[in-house]
């Protein structure tokens, strides 16, 4: 979905390197999320942010950090990448301010990360 | 028992078939139920959204929720090859709740 963009789309890196994945959205949504998707494990929440000053850990935050630089930008960092962080990473947004829709997630196209 | 169970498939059907995709769940507090469709190498996209029990229809798609059985279904009528994708169910306890629990997805293959 062009409203949520992720960069890079593919990345191969080595163990121990610092990696940043970036997400931008033009939907005007207040909430942003980072998920990872692994075969057989489904989508798992890493971090989420209600607004620029409110960041929360998800179920698998260890080894990751995030920064909400602006309403529209949410980045995910792997401080020291390890092979088991090889996965497909998705950014998503939701709109809490519109009644009944905060359960929706609008996903970006994903970043395929490989850690060697 | 996992919170949301979904058969991974793949489910292979011929074009024109009626498809039934299902999820079971254990948390009786779930009230909002969603189905997402994910094409290969793409992000999931919201397909259907229902509240509490009952049916909701949108074109060839019907979402059904049976809270007494903790069971939700997505039916696809007149399935098309373009319906080939992975379908993920998702659910939450209330509309303002930030946590959305996803199933692992069922891969559907519709052959011409």
Tab-separated table of C-alpha atoms in Angstrom:
chain	number	residue	atom	x	y	z
A	1	UNK	CA	0.000	0.000	0.000
A	2	UNK	CA	1.551	3.283	-1.128
A	3	UNK	CA	0.179	5.035	1.972
A	4	UNK	CA	2.643	3.133	4.159
A	5	UNK	CA	6.156	2.856	2.795
A	6	UNK	CA	9.123	0.939	4.104
A	7	UNK	CA	12.794	1.245	3.293
A	8	UNK	CA	14.769	-0.729	2.426
A	9	UNK	CA	12.649	-3.450	0.857
A	10	UNK	CA	15.431	-5.995	1.053
A	11	UNK	CA	18.573	-6.031	3.137
A	12	UNK	CA	21.342	-8.534	3.675
A	13	UNK	CA	23.706	-7.858	6.530
A	14	UNK	CA	26.195	-9.601	8.748
A	15	UNK	CA	26.040	-10.638	12.377
A	16	UNK	CA	26.871	-7.774	14.712
A	17	UNK	CA	25.973	-4.967	12.326
A	18	UNK	CA	23.557	-2.199	13.288
A	19	UNK	CA	20.551	-1.990	11.016
A	20	UNK	CA	17.751	0.547	10.758
A	21	UNK	CA	14.462	-0.081	9.022
A	22	UNK	CA	12.352	2.946	8.251
A	23	UNK	CA	8.628	3.442	7.899
A	24	UNK	CA	6.697	6.456	6.675
A	25	UNK	CA	2.958	6.938	6.326
A	26	UNK	CA	0.752	9.478	4.628
A	27	UNK	CA	-2.514	8.176	6.096
A	28	UNK	CA	-2.496	10.648	8.976
A	29	UNK	CA	-2.876	7.826	11.483
A	30	UNK	CA	-1.771	8.295	15.061
A	31	UNK	CA	-0.648	4.764	15.894
A	32	UNK	CA	2.242	2.877	14.321
A	33	UNK	CA	3.509	-0.663	14.797
A	34	UNK	CA	6.399	-2.928	13.915
A	35	UNK	CA	5.772	-6.626	13.339
A	36	UNK	CA	7.939	-9.474	12.226
A	37	UNK	CA	6.644	-12.462	10.298
A	38	UNK	CA	8.300	-15.851	10.333
A	39	UNK	CA	7.137	-19.054	8.640
A	40	UNK	CA	5.123	-21.099	11.103
A	41	UNK	CA	5.100	-18.335	13.712
A	42	UNK	CA	2.862	-15.776	12.063
A	43	UNK	CA	2.916	-12.070	12.826
A	44	UNK	CA	4.432	-10.996	16.112
A	45	UNK	CA	4.392	-7.499	17.530
A	46	UNK	CA	7.783	-5.940	18.281
A	47	UNK	CA	6.920	-2.362	19.301
A	48	UNK	CA	4.030	0.013	18.960
A	49	UNK	CA	3.575	3.738	19.376
A	50	UNK	CA	0.377	5.619	20.210
A	51	UNK	CA	1.969	8.963	19.378
A	52	UNK	CA	5.395	10.575	19.231
A	53	UNK	CA	5.842	10.490	23.007
A	54	UNK	CA	4.281	7.109	23.700
A	55	UNK	CA	6.217	3.973	22.767
A	56	UNK	CA	5.458	0.505	24.056
A	57	UNK	CA	7.104	-2.889	23.896
A	58	UNK	CA	5.337	-5.708	22.139
A	59	UNK	CA	5.734	-9.412	22.705
A	60	UNK	CA	9.233	-9.749	21.203
A	61	UNK	CA	11.090	-6.462	21.801
A	62	UNK	CA	14.420	-7.899	22.981
A	63	UNK	CA	17.217	-7.015	20.571
A	64	UNK	CA	15.212	-4.208	18.971
A	65	UNK	CA	14.720	-0.504	19.583
A	66	UNK	CA	12.473	2.062	17.923
A	67	UNK	CA	12.199	5.769	17.379
A	68	UNK	CA	9.085	7.761	16.503
A	69	UNK	CA	10.672	10.781	14.879
A	70	UNK	CA	7.389	12.344	13.838
A	71	UNK	CA	3.717	11.484	13.575
A	72	UNK	CA	4.403	9.955	10.184
A	73	UNK	CA	7.748	8.224	10.807
A	74	UNK	CA	8.606	5.187	12.889
A	75	UNK	CA	11.954	3.435	12.619
A	76	UNK	CA	13.114	0.077	13.920
A	77	UNK	CA	16.737	-0.594	14.836
A	78	UNK	CA	18.614	-3.794	15.389
A	79	UNK	CA	21.602	-2.704	17.454
A	80	UNK	CA	23.620	-5.835	16.834
A	81	UNK	CA	21.948	-8.076	14.302
A	82	UNK	CA	21.931	-11.845	14.817
A	83	UNK	CA	20.879	-14.618	12.387
A	84	UNK	CA	17.617	-15.417	14.194
A	85	UNK	CA	16.459	-11.892	13.384
A	86	UNK	CA	16.232	-12.963	9.762
A	87	UNK	CA	12.564	-12.382	8.946
A	88	UNK	CA	10.034	-10.301	7.078
A	89	UNK	CA	9.382	-7.026	8.901
A	90	UNK	CA	6.183	-5.049	8.536
A	91	UNK	CA	5.288	-1.585	9.630
A	92	UNK	CA	1.600	-0.909	10.193
A	93	UNK	CA	-0.613	1.997	11.160
A	94	UNK	CA	-4.024	2.432	12.718
A	95	UNK	CA	-6.358	5.320	13.425
A	96	UNK	CA	-7.509	5.448	17.023
A	97	UNK	CA	-9.437	8.658	16.534
A	98	UNK	CA	-12.049	7.198	14.209
A	99	UNK	CA	-14.557	5.216	16.218
A	100	UNK	CA	-14.501	1.489	15.654
A	101	UNK	CA	-11.453	1.391	13.402
A	102	UNK	CA	-8.514	1.226	15.794
A	103	UNK	CA	-8.536	-2.543	15.362
A	104	UNK	CA	-7.686	-2.146	11.691
A	105	UNK	CA	-4.072	-2.377	10.688
A	106	UNK	CA	-2.757	-0.882	7.451
A	107	UNK	CA	0.445	-2.646	6.560
A	108	UNK	CA	3.407	-1.535	4.538
A	109	UNK	CA	4.939	-3.755	1.847
A	110	UNK	CA	7.518	-5.255	4.194
A	111	UNK	CA	11.291	-5.438	4.481
A	112	UNK	CA	12.969	-8.772	3.911
A	113	UNK	CA	15.981	-8.859	6.241
A	114	UNK	CA	18.645	-11.530	6.106
A	115	UNK	CA	21.349	-11.679	8.761
A	116	UNK	CA	24.297	-13.861	7.821
B	1	UNK	CA	-3.545	-24.059	24.021
B	2	UNK	CA	-2.597	-21.204	21.709
B	3	UNK	CA	-4.820	-18.167	21.843
B	4	UNK	CA	-5.764	-18.331	18.148
B	5	UNK	CA	-5.550	-21.487	16.063
B	6	UNK	CA	-5.610	-21.530	12.283
B	7	UNK	CA	-4.838	-24.423	9.951
B	8	UNK	CA	-1.814	-23.415	7.830
B	9	UNK	CA	-2.952	-25.346	4.753
B	10	UNK	CA	-2.296	-25.159	1.901
B	11	UNK	CA	-5.910	-25.478	0.882
B	12	UNK	CA	-6.166	-26.250	-2.826
B	13	UNK	CA	-9.456	-25.799	-4.661
B	14	UNK	CA	-10.581	-25.487	-8.282
B	15	UNK	CA	-11.819	-22.204	-9.658
B	16	UNK	CA	-15.477	-21.609	-8.808
B	17	UNK	CA	-15.427	-23.610	-5.578
B	18	UNK	CA	-16.791	-22.344	-2.289
B	19	UNK	CA	-13.970	-21.926	0.188
B	20	UNK	CA	-14.271	-22.072	3.947
B	21	UNK	CA	-11.446	-20.733	6.103
B	22	UNK	CA	-11.623	-21.003	9.868
B	23	UNK	CA	-10.091	-19.940	13.153
B	24	UNK	CA	-10.725	-21.033	16.693
B	25	UNK	CA	-9.799	-19.035	19.746
B	26	UNK	CA	-9.677	-19.445	23.499
B	27	UNK	CA	-10.108	-15.896	24.837
B	28	UNK	CA	-13.816	-15.311	25.427
B	29	UNK	CA	-13.157	-11.558	25.764
B	30	UNK	CA	-12.499	-11.189	22.023
B	31	UNK	CA	-15.270	-9.138	20.448
B	32	UNK	CA	-13.780	-7.750	17.241
B	33	UNK	CA	-12.822	-10.108	14.462
B	34	UNK	CA	-10.969	-9.420	11.270
B	35	UNK	CA	-9.745	-11.237	8.218
B	36	UNK	CA	-6.647	-10.108	6.383
B	37	UNK	CA	-5.474	-11.277	2.972
B	38	UNK	CA	-1.772	-11.438	2.216
B	39	UNK	CA	-0.456	-11.987	-1.280
B	40	UNK	CA	3.043	-13.369	-1.693
B	41	UNK	CA	5.710	-10.765	-0.926
B	42	UNK	CA	3.112	-8.188	0.118
B	43	UNK	CA	1.807	-6.817	3.383
B	44	UNK	CA	-1.510	-8.064	4.783
B	45	UNK	CA	-4.580	-6.071	3.782
B	46	UNK	CA	-7.838	-5.867	5.716
B	47	UNK	CA	-10.579	-7.874	4.037
B	48	UNK	CA	-13.445	-8.144	6.502
B	49	UNK	CA	-14.247	-6.718	9.930
B	50	UNK	CA	-17.033	-7.917	12.225
B	51	UNK	CA	-18.155	-7.167	15.734
B	52	UNK	CA	-19.461	-9.850	18.083
B	53	UNK	CA	-21.500	-12.707	16.648
B	54	UNK	CA	-23.290	-12.941	13.343
B	55	UNK	CA	-22.585	-12.688	9.660
B	56	UNK	CA	-21.248	-9.975	7.424
B	57	UNK	CA	-21.266	-10.144	3.657
B	58	UNK	CA	-19.201	-8.191	1.141
B	59	UNK	CA	-19.454	-9.334	-2.437
B	60	UNK	CA	-18.168	-12.892	-2.698
B	61	UNK	CA	-16.927	-12.854	0.900
B	62	UNK	CA	-18.898	-13.705	4.037
B	63	UNK	CA	-17.472	-13.514	7.542
B	64	UNK	CA	-19.184	-15.486	10.265
B	65	UNK	CA	-18.601	-15.351	14.015
B	66	UNK	CA	-19.885	-17.891	16.531
B	67	UNK	CA	-18.824	-16.635	19.931
B	68	UNK	CA	-20.508	-19.504	21.775
B	69	UNK	CA	-18.178	-21.925	19.982
B	70	UNK	CA	-15.245	-19.476	19.811
B	71	UNK	CA	-15.107	-20.066	16.072
B	72	UNK	CA	-14.908	-17.705	13.139
B	73	UNK	CA	-15.127	-18.418	9.430
B	74	UNK	CA	-14.521	-16.713	6.136
B	75	UNK	CA	-16.429	-18.040	3.118
B	76	UNK	CA	-15.413	-17.219	-0.418
B	77	UNK	CA	-17.976	-17.934	-3.134
B	78	UNK	CA	-17.058	-18.514	-6.769
B	79	UNK	CA	-13.373	-18.566	-5.897
B	80	UNK	CA	-10.960	-17.129	-8.454
B	81	UNK	CA	-7.238	-17.721	-9.060
B	82	UNK	CA	-6.737	-14.132	-7.884
B	83	UNK	CA	-7.993	-15.251	-4.453
B	84	UNK	CA	-4.834	-17.337	-4.064
B	85	UNK	CA	-3.175	-15.846	-1.005
B	86	UNK	CA	-2.657	-16.418	2.690
B	87	UNK	CA	-5.620	-15.487	4.867
B	88	UNK	CA	-4.997	-14.397	8.433
B	89	UNK	CA	-7.649	-14.063	11.076
B	90	UNK	CA	-7.170	-11.449	13.791
B	91	UNK	CA	-9.116	-10.478	16.858
B	92	UNK	CA	-9.151	-7.986	19.708
B	93	UNK	CA	-11.016	-7.432	22.940
B	94	UNK	CA	-12.352	-3.973	22.142
B	95	UNK	CA	-12.224	-1.379	19.405
B	96	UNK	CA	-9.817	0.883	21.257
B	97	UNK	CA	-7.474	-1.866	22.290
B	98	UNK	CA	-4.014	-1.746	20.797
B	99	UNK	CA	-3.306	-5.468	20.884
B	100	UNK	CA	-4.463	-7.456	17.923
B	101	UNK	CA	-3.974	-11.230	18.087
B	102	UNK	CA	-3.299	-12.853	14.726
B	103	UNK	CA	-3.684	-16.417	13.579
B	104	UNK	CA	-0.742	-17.834	11.669
B	105	UNK	CA	-2.605	-17.821	8.382
B	106	UNK	CA	-4.037	-20.339	5.932
B	107	UNK	CA	-2.571	-20.518	2.437
B	108	UNK	CA	-5.247	-20.822	-0.255
B	109	UNK	CA	-4.479	-21.958	-3.789
B	110	UNK	CA	-7.211	-21.643	-6.427
B	111	UNK	CA	-6.384	-23.426	-9.649
B	112	UNK	CA	-7.879	-22.369	-13.025
